[in-house]
Coordinates of C-alpha atoms in Angstrom, one line a residue:
Chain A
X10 CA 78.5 -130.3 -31.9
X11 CA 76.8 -127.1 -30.5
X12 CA 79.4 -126.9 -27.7
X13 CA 82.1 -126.6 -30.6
X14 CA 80.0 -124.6 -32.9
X15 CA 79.6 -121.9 -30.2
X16 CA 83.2 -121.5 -30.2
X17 CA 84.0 -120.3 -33.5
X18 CA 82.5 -120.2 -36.8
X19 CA 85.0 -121.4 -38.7
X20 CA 85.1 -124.9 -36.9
X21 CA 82.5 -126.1 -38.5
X22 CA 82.4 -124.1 -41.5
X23 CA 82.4 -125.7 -44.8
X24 CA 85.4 -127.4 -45.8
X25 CA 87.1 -126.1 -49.2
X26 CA 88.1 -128.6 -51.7
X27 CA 89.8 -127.7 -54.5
X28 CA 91.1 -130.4 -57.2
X29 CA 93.6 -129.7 -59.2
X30 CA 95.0 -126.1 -58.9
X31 CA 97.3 -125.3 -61.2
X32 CA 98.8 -121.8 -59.9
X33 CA 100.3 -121.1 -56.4
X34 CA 98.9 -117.6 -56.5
X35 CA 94.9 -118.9 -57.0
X36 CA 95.9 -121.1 -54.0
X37 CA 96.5 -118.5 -51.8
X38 CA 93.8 -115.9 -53.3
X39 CA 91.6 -118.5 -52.0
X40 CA 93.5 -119.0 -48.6
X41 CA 92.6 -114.7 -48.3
X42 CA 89.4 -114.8 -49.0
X43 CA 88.8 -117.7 -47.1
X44 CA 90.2 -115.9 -44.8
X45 CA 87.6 -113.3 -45.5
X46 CA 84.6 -115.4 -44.7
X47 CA 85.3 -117.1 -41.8
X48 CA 86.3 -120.7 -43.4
X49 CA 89.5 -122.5 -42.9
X50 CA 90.2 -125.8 -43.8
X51 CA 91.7 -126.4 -47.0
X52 CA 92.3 -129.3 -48.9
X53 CA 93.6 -129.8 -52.2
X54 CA 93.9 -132.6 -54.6
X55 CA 96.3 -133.2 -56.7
X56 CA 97.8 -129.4 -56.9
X57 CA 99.7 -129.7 -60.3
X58 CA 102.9 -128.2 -59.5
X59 CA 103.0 -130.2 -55.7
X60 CA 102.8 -128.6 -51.8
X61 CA 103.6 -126.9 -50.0
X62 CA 104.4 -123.6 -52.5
X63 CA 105.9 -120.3 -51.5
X64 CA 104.0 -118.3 -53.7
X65 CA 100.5 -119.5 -51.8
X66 CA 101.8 -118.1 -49.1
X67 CA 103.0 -115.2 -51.1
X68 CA 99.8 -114.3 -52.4
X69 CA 97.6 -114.9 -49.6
X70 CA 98.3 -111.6 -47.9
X71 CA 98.8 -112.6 -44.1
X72 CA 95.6 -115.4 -44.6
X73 CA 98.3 -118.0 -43.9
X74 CA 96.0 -120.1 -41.5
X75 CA 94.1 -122.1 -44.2
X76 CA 97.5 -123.0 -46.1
X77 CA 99.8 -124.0 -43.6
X78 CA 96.9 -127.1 -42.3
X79 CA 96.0 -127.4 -46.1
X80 CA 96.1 -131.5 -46.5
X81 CA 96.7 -132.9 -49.7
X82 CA 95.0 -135.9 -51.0
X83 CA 95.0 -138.2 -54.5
X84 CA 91.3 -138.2 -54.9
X85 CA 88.1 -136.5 -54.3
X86 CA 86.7 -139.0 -53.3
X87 CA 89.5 -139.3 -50.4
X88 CA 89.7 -135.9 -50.2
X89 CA 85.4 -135.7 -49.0
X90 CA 85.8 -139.0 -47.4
X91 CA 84.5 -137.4 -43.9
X92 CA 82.5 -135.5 -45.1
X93 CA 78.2 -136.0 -44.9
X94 CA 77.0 -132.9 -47.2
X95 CA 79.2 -131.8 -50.6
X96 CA 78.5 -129.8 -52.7
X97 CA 80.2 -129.2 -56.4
X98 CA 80.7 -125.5 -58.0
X99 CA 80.4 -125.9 -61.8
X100 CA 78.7 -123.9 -64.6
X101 CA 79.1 -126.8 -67.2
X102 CA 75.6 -128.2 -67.4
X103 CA 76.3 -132.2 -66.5
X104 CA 74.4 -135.7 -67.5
X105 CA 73.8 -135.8 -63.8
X106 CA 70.1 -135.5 -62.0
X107 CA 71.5 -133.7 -59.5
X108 CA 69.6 -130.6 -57.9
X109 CA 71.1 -127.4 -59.5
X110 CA 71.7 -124.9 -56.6
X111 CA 72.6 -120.9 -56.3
X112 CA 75.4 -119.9 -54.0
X113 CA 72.7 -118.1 -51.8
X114 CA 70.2 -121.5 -51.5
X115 CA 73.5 -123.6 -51.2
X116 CA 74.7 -121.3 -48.1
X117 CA 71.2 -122.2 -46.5
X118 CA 71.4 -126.0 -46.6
X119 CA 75.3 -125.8 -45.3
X120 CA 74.1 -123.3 -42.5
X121 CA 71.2 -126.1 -41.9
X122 CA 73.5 -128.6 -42.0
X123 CA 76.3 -127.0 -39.9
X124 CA 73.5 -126.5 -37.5
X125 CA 72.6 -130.0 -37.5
X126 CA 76.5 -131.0 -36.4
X127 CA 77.4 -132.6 -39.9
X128 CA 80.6 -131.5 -41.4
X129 CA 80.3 -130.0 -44.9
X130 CA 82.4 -129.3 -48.0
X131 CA 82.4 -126.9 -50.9
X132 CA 84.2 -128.7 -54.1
X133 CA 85.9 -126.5 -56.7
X134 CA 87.2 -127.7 -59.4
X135 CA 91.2 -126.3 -60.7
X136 CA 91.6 -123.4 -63.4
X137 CA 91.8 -125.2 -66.9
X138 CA 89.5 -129.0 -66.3
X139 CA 86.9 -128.0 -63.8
X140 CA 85.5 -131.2 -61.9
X141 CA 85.1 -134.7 -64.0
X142 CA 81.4 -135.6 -63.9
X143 CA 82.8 -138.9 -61.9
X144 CA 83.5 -136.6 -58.8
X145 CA 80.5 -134.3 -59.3
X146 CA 78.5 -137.1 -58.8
X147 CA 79.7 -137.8 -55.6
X148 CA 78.2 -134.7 -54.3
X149 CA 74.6 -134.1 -53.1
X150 CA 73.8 -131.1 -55.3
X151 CA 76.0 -128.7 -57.7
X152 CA 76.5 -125.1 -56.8
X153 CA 76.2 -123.0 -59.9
X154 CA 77.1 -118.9 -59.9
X155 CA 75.0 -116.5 -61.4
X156 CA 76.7 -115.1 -64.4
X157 CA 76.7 -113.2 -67.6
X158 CA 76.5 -115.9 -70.4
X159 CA 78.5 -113.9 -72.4
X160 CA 81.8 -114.0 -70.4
X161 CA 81.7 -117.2 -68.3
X162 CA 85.5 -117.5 -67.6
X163 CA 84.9 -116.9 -63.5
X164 CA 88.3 -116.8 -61.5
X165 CA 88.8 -119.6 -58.9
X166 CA 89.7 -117.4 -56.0
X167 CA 86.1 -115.6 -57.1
X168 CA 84.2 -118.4 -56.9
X169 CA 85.3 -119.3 -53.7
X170 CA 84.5 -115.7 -52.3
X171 CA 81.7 -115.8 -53.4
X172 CA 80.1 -118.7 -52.1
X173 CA 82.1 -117.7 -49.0
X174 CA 80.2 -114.6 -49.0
X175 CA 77.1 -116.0 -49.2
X176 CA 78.2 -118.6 -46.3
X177 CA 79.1 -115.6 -44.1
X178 CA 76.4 -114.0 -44.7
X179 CA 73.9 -116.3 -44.1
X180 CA 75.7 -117.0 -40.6
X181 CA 73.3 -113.9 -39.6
X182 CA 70.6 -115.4 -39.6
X183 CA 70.4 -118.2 -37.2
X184 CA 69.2 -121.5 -39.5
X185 CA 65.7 -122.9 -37.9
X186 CA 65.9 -126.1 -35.5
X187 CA 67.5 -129.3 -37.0
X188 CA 64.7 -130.5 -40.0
X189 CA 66.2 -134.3 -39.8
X190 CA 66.0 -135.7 -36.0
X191 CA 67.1 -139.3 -36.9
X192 CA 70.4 -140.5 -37.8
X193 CA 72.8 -138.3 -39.9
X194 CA 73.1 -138.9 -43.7
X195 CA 76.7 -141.3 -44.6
X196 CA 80.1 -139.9 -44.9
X197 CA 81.4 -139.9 -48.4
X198 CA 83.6 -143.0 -47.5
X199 CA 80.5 -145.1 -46.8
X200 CA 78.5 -144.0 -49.7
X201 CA 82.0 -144.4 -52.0
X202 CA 82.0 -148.3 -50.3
X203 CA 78.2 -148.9 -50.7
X204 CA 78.0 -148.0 -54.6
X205 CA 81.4 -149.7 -55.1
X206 CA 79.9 -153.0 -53.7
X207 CA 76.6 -152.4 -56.1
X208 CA 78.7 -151.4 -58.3
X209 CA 81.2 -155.0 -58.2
X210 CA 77.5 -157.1 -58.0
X211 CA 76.4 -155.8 -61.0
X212 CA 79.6 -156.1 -63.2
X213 CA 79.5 -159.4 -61.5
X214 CA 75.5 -160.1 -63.5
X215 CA 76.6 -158.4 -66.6
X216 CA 74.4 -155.5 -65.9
X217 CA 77.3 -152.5 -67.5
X218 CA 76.8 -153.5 -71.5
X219 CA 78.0 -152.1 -73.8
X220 CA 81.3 -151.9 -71.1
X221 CA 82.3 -148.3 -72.6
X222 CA 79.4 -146.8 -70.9
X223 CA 79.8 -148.8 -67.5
X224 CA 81.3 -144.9 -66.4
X225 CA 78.5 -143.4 -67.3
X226 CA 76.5 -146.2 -66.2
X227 CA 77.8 -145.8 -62.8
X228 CA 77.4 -141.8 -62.8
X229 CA 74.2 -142.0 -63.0
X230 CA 73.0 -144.9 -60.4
X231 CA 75.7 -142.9 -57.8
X232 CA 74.2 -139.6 -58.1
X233 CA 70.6 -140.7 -58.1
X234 CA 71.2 -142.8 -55.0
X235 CA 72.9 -139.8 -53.3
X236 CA 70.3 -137.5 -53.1
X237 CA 68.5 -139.7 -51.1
X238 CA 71.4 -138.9 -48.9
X239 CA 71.3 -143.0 -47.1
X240 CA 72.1 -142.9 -43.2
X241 CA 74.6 -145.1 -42.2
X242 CA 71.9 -147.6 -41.1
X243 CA 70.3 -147.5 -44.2
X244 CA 73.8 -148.0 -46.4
X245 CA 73.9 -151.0 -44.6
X246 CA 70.4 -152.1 -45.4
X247 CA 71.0 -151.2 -49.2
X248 CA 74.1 -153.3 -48.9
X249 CA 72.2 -156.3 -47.5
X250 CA 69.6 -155.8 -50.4
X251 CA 72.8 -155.8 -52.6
X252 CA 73.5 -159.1 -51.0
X253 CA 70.8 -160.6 -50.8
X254 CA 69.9 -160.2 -54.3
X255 CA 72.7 -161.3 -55.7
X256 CA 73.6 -164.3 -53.4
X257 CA 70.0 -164.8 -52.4
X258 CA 68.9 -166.1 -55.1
X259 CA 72.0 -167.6 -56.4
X260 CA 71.4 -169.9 -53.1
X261 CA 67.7 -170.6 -53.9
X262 CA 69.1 -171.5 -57.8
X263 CA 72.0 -173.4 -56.2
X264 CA 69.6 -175.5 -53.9
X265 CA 67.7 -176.2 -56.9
X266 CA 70.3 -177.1 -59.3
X267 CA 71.6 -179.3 -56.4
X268 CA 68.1 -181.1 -56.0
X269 CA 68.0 -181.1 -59.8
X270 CA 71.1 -182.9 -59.7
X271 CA 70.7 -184.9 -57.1
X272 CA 67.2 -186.3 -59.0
X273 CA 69.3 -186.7 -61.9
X274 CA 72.2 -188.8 -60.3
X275 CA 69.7 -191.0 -58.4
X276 CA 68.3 -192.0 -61.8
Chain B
X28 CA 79.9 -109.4 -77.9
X29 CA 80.7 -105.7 -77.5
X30 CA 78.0 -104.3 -79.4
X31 CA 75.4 -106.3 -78.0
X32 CA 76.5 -105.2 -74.7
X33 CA 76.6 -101.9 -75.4
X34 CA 72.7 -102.6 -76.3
X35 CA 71.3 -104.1 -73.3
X36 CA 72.0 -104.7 -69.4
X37 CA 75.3 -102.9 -69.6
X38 CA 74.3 -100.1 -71.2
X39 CA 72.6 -98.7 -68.0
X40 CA 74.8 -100.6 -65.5
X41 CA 76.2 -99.0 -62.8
X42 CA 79.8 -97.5 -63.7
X43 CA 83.0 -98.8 -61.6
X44 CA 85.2 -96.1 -60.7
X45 CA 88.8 -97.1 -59.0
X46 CA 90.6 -94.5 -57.3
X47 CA 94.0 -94.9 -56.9
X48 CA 94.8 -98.4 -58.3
X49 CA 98.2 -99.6 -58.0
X50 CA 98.8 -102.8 -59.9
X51 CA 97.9 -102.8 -63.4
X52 CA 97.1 -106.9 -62.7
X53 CA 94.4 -106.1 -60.0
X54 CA 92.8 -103.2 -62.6
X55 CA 92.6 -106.2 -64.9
X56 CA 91.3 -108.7 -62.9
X57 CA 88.6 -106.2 -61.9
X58 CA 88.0 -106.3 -66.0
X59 CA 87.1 -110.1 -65.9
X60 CA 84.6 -109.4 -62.5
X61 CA 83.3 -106.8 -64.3
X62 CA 82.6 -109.3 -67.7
X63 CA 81.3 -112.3 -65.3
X64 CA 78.5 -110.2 -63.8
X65 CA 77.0 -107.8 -66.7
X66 CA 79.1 -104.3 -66.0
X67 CA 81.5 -102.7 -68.9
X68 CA 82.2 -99.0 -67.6
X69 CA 85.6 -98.5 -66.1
X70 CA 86.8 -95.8 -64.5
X71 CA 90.3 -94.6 -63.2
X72 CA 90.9 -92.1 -60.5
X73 CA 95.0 -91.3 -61.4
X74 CA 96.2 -95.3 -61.2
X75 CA 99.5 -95.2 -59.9
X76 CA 101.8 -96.3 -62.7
X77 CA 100.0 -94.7 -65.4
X78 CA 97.7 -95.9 -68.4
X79 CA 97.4 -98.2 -70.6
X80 CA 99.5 -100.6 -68.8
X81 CA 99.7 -104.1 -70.7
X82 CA 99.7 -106.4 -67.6
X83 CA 95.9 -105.3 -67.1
X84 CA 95.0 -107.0 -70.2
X85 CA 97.1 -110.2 -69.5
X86 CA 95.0 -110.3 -66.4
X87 CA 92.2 -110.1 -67.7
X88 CA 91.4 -113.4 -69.6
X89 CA 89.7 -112.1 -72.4
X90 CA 87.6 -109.1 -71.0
X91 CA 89.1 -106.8 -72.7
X92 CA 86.2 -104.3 -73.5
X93 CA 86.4 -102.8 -69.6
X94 CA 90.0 -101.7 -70.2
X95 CA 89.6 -100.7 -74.2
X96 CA 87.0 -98.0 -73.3
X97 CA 88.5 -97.1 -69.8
X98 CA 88.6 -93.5 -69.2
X99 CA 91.6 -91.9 -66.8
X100 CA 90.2 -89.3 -64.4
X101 CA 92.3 -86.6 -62.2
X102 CA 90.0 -86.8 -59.1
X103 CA 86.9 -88.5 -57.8
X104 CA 84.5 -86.0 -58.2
X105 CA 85.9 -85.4 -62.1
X106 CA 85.1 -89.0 -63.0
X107 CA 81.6 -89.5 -61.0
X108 CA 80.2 -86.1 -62.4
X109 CA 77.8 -87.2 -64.8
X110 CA 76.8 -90.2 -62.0
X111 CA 73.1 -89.6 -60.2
X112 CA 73.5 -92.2 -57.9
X113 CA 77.3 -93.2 -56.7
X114 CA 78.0 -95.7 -53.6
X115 CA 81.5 -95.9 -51.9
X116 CA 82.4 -99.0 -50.8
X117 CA 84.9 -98.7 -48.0
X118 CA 85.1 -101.2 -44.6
X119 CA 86.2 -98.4 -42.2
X120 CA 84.3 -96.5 -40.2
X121 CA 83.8 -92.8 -41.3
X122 CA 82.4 -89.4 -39.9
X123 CA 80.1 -89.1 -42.5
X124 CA 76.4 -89.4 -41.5
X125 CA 75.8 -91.8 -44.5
X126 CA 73.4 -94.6 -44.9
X127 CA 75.6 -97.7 -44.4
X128 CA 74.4 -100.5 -47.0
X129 CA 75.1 -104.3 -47.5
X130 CA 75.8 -105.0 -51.3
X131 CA 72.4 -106.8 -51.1
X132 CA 71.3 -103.7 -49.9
X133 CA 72.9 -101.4 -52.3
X134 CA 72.6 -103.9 -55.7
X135 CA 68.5 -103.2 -54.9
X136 CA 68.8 -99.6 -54.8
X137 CA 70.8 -99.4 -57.8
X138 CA 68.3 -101.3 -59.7
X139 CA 65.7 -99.4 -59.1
X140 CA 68.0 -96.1 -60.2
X141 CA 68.9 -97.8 -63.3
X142 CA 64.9 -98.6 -63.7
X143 CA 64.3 -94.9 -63.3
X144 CA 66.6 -94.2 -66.1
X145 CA 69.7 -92.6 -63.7
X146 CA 73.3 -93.2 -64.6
X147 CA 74.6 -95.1 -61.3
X148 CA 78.3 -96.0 -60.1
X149 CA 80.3 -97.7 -57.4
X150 CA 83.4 -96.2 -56.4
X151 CA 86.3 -98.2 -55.5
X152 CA 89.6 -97.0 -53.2
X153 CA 92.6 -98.2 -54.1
X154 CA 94.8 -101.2 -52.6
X155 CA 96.7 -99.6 -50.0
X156 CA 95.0 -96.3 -49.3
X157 CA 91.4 -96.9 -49.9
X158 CA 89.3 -94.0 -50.0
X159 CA 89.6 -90.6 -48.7
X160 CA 86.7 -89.6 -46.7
X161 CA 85.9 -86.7 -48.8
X162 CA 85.9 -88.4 -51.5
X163 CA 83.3 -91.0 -49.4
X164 CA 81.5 -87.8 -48.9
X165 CA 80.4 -87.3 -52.3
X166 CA 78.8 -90.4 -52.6
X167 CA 75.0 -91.1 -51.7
X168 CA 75.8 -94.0 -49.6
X169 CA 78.5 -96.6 -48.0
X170 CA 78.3 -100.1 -49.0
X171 CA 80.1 -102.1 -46.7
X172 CA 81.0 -106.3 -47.3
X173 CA 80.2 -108.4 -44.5
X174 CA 83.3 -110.1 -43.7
X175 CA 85.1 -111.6 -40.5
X176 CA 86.3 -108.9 -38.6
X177 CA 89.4 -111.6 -37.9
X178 CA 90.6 -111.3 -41.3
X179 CA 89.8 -107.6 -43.3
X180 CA 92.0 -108.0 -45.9
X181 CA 89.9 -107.7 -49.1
X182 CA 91.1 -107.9 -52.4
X183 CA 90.3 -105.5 -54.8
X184 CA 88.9 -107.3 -57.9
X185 CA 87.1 -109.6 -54.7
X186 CA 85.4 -106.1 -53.6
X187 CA 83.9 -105.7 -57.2
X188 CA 82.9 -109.0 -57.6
X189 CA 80.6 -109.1 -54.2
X190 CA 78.7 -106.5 -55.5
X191 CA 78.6 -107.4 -59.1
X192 CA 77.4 -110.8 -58.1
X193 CA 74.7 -108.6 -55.8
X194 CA 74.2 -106.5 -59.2
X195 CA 74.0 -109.4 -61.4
X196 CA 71.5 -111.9 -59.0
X197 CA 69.6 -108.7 -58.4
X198 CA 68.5 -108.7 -62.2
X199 CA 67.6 -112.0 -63.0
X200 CA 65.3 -111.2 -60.1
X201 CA 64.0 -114.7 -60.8
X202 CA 62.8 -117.2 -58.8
X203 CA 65.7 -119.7 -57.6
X204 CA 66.3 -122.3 -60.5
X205 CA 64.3 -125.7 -60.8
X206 CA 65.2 -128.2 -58.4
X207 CA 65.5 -130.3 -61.2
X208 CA 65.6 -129.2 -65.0
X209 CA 65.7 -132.5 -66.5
X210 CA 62.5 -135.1 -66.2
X211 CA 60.0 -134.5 -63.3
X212 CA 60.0 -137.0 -60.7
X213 CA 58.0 -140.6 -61.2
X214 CA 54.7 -140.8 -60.2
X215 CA 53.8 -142.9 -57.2
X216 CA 52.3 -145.8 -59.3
X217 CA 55.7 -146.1 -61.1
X218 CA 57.1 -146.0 -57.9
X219 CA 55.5 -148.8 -55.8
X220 CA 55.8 -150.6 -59.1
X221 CA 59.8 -150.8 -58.7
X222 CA 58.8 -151.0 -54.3
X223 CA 56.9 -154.3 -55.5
X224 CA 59.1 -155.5 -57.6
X225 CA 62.3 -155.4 -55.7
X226 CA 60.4 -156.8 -52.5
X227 CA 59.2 -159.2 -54.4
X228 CA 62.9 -160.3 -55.4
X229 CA 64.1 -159.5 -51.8
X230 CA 61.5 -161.9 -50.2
X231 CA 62.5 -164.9 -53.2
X232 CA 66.0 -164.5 -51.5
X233 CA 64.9 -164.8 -47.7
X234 CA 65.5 -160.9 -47.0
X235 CA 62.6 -160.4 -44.9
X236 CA 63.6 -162.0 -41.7
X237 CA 62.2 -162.5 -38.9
X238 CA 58.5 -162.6 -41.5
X239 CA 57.2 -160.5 -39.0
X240 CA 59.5 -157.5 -39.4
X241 CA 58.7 -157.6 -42.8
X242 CA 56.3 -154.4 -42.9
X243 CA 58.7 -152.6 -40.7
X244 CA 61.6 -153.5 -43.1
X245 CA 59.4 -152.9 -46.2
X246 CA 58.8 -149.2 -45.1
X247 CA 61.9 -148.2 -43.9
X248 CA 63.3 -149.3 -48.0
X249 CA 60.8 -147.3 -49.4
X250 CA 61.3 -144.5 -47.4
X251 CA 64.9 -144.1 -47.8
X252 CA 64.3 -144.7 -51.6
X253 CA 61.5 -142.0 -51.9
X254 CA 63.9 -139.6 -51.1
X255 CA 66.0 -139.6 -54.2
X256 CA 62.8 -138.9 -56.4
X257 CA 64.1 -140.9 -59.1
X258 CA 62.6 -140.4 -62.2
X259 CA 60.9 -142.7 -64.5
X260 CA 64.1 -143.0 -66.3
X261 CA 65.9 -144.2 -63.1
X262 CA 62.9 -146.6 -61.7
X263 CA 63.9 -148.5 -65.3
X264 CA 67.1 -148.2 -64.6
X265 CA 66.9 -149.1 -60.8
X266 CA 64.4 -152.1 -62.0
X267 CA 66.8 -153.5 -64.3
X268 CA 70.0 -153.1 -61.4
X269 CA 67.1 -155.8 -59.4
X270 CA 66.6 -157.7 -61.9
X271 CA 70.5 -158.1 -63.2
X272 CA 70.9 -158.9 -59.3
X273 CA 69.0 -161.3 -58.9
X274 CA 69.0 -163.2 -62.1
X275 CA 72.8 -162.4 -63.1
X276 CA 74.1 -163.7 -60.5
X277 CA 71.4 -166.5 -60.5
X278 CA 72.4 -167.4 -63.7
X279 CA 76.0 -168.0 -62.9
X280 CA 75.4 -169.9 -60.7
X281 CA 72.6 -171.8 -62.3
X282 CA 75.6 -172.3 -64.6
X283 CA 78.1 -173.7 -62.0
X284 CA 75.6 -175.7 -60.3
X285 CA 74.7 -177.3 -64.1
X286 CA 78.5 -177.7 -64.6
X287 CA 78.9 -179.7 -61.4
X288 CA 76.1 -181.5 -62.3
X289 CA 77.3 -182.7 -65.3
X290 CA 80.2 -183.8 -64.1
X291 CA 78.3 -185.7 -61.0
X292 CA 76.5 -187.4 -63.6
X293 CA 79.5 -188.6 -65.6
X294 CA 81.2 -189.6 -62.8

């Protein structure tokens, strides 16, 4: 990771992830300032009117870099699947516990976590929706910008830049030694499979009533768990405790139901 | 929303003067920057297609109060005369033996202007030509952007925003927001409560093996867990995803094992 790092900044910068864009031109006012602040991997999800677009490239003033390796995926949660730290830029205040960050204190733990090797990601949501709460809660913290109240309507391109700003910025000052010397937190891919599994056990025990709030429901058990931001090791503990529980004791009742009926056919 | 902003922050916020803008869309996306991060007073230094131009306000999303009360100027000096304290911001290198500022920098000193009652401004050069240095000359400093030296290409509006985000941050001169504004964490009694309990229901399914790993095991759960912080809220909720694990699915199969029963016995 360091021997990489050295090289260039933007190899392990934070990844930019924006679902949903609706205009072309926003696309490639991100690619620019992107461009600007030393990130360059783009990903979008679910751009509304498909990719690739001429006017991205039109717009993005020579910044073509980040759009012509842009990937395009059908979910966020696909989308972050590889990545171990995300963070979500939203104003709208959300039903989630999730920590509420600035764009400056958010630059610091991407710079830490950069430093520590892990890849990173910045989620944005597109012009008109924003994020659904689902896919904010698949993120360790959300990223809100200081702004006036009383005009809150904040450009996409201009949220990017500035938490690219801060990001680039922040680059120097070199972040302090690495503050986790274990195992590195889960990929989003892992976490997704370990909640889904908790998730298919509990359905299974009748744990999501009344089933209109299962989504809800779920929201909340997925962002609590993932601020404790499970190692790989540990997702696989969790899912053992998730199996154990749930089979567990299903065996212990099954043995006794069998002895039970056992005692009863012997009669 | 325009007479209240006429009252407070904006009143004494620093003016932004343009010089030279050439598309009306940029002038009005400055507008909106200038809305998201507390400034109203517009400037233009002879915009290249005239003024009003109607496009400004179609870019502007609403922020229409810059570009109402925008005043047209014939020169730099005309439109920063009443100004006490005026940065340039400009990337290029210049002659000029002038203190060069980061926006961080600059937002700080203009703060403490505005505090001692001076009318402030940032000036602004336009898209293609920037500024001229004798303009830059009449200025009491440069602020200069940080940005990768790879890729200089700044758009306009993006220029304004960096240091009206500076501006902005730089009033709420707050301490960085709550980690958490919702319920505090749960105290450590509520917490080895929910430890205890799920242990409990672990070791009923034959988790803990080999029994002599058991402490080892026991820890390394409650570590991971005691990183999420949940609160008291989420230790009921987490006790009842235990409890709907292991009895749910108990039940079940209690249920099947009854059923089988039955039939054994009818046989």
């Amino acid at each position: 990771m360091a021997e990489t790092s050295a090289q260039t900044p933007a190899a392990t910068a934070p990844v930019v992830i924006l679902n949903a864009p609706q205009l072309a031109e926003n696309i490639g006012a991100v690619a620019r300032v992107m461009a600007n602040f030393g990130l360059s991997e783009l990903r979008l999800v679910n751009p509304r009117d498909g990719w690739p677009q001429e006017r991205a490239w039109a717009s993005a003033s020579g910044a073509d870099w980040p759009l012509n390796a842009a990937k395009v995926f059908q979910s966020v949660s696909e989308a972050i699947a590889d990545l171990r730290l995300v963070y979500a830029t939203t104003a709208r205040p959300r039903e989630l516990q999730l920590p509420i960050l600035t764009p400056r204190r958010a630059a610091a733990d991407l710079r830490q976590a950069t430093a520590d090797g892990l890849r990173t990601g910045l989620l944005f949501g597109g012009e008109r929706a924003g994020l659904e709460t689902a896919d904010v809660a698949l993120c360790q913290a959300v990223v809100t910008i200081p702004i006036d109240p009383r005009f809150r309507s904040l450009n996409l391109a201009q949220a990017v830049a500035i938490n690219g700003y801060e990001w680039w910025t922040f680059a120097l000052d070199a972040p302090p030694p690495a503050f986790r010397d274990g195992a590195p937190p889960a990929d989003s891919a892992t976490l997704l499979g370990f909640y889904e599994h908790l998730e298919r056990e509990l359905d299974a025990a009748g744990f999501f009533h009344p089933p209109e709030k299962t989504p809800s429901m779920v929201q909340n058990l997925r962002s609590a768990l993932g601020r404790a931001r499970f190692t790989d090791q540990e997702v696989r503990t969790f899912r053992g405790v998730v199996t154990a529980l749930s089979r567990g004791r299903g065996k212990v009742l099954e043995k006794l139901a069998k002895k039970k009926a056992g005692e009863e056919a012997a009669k």
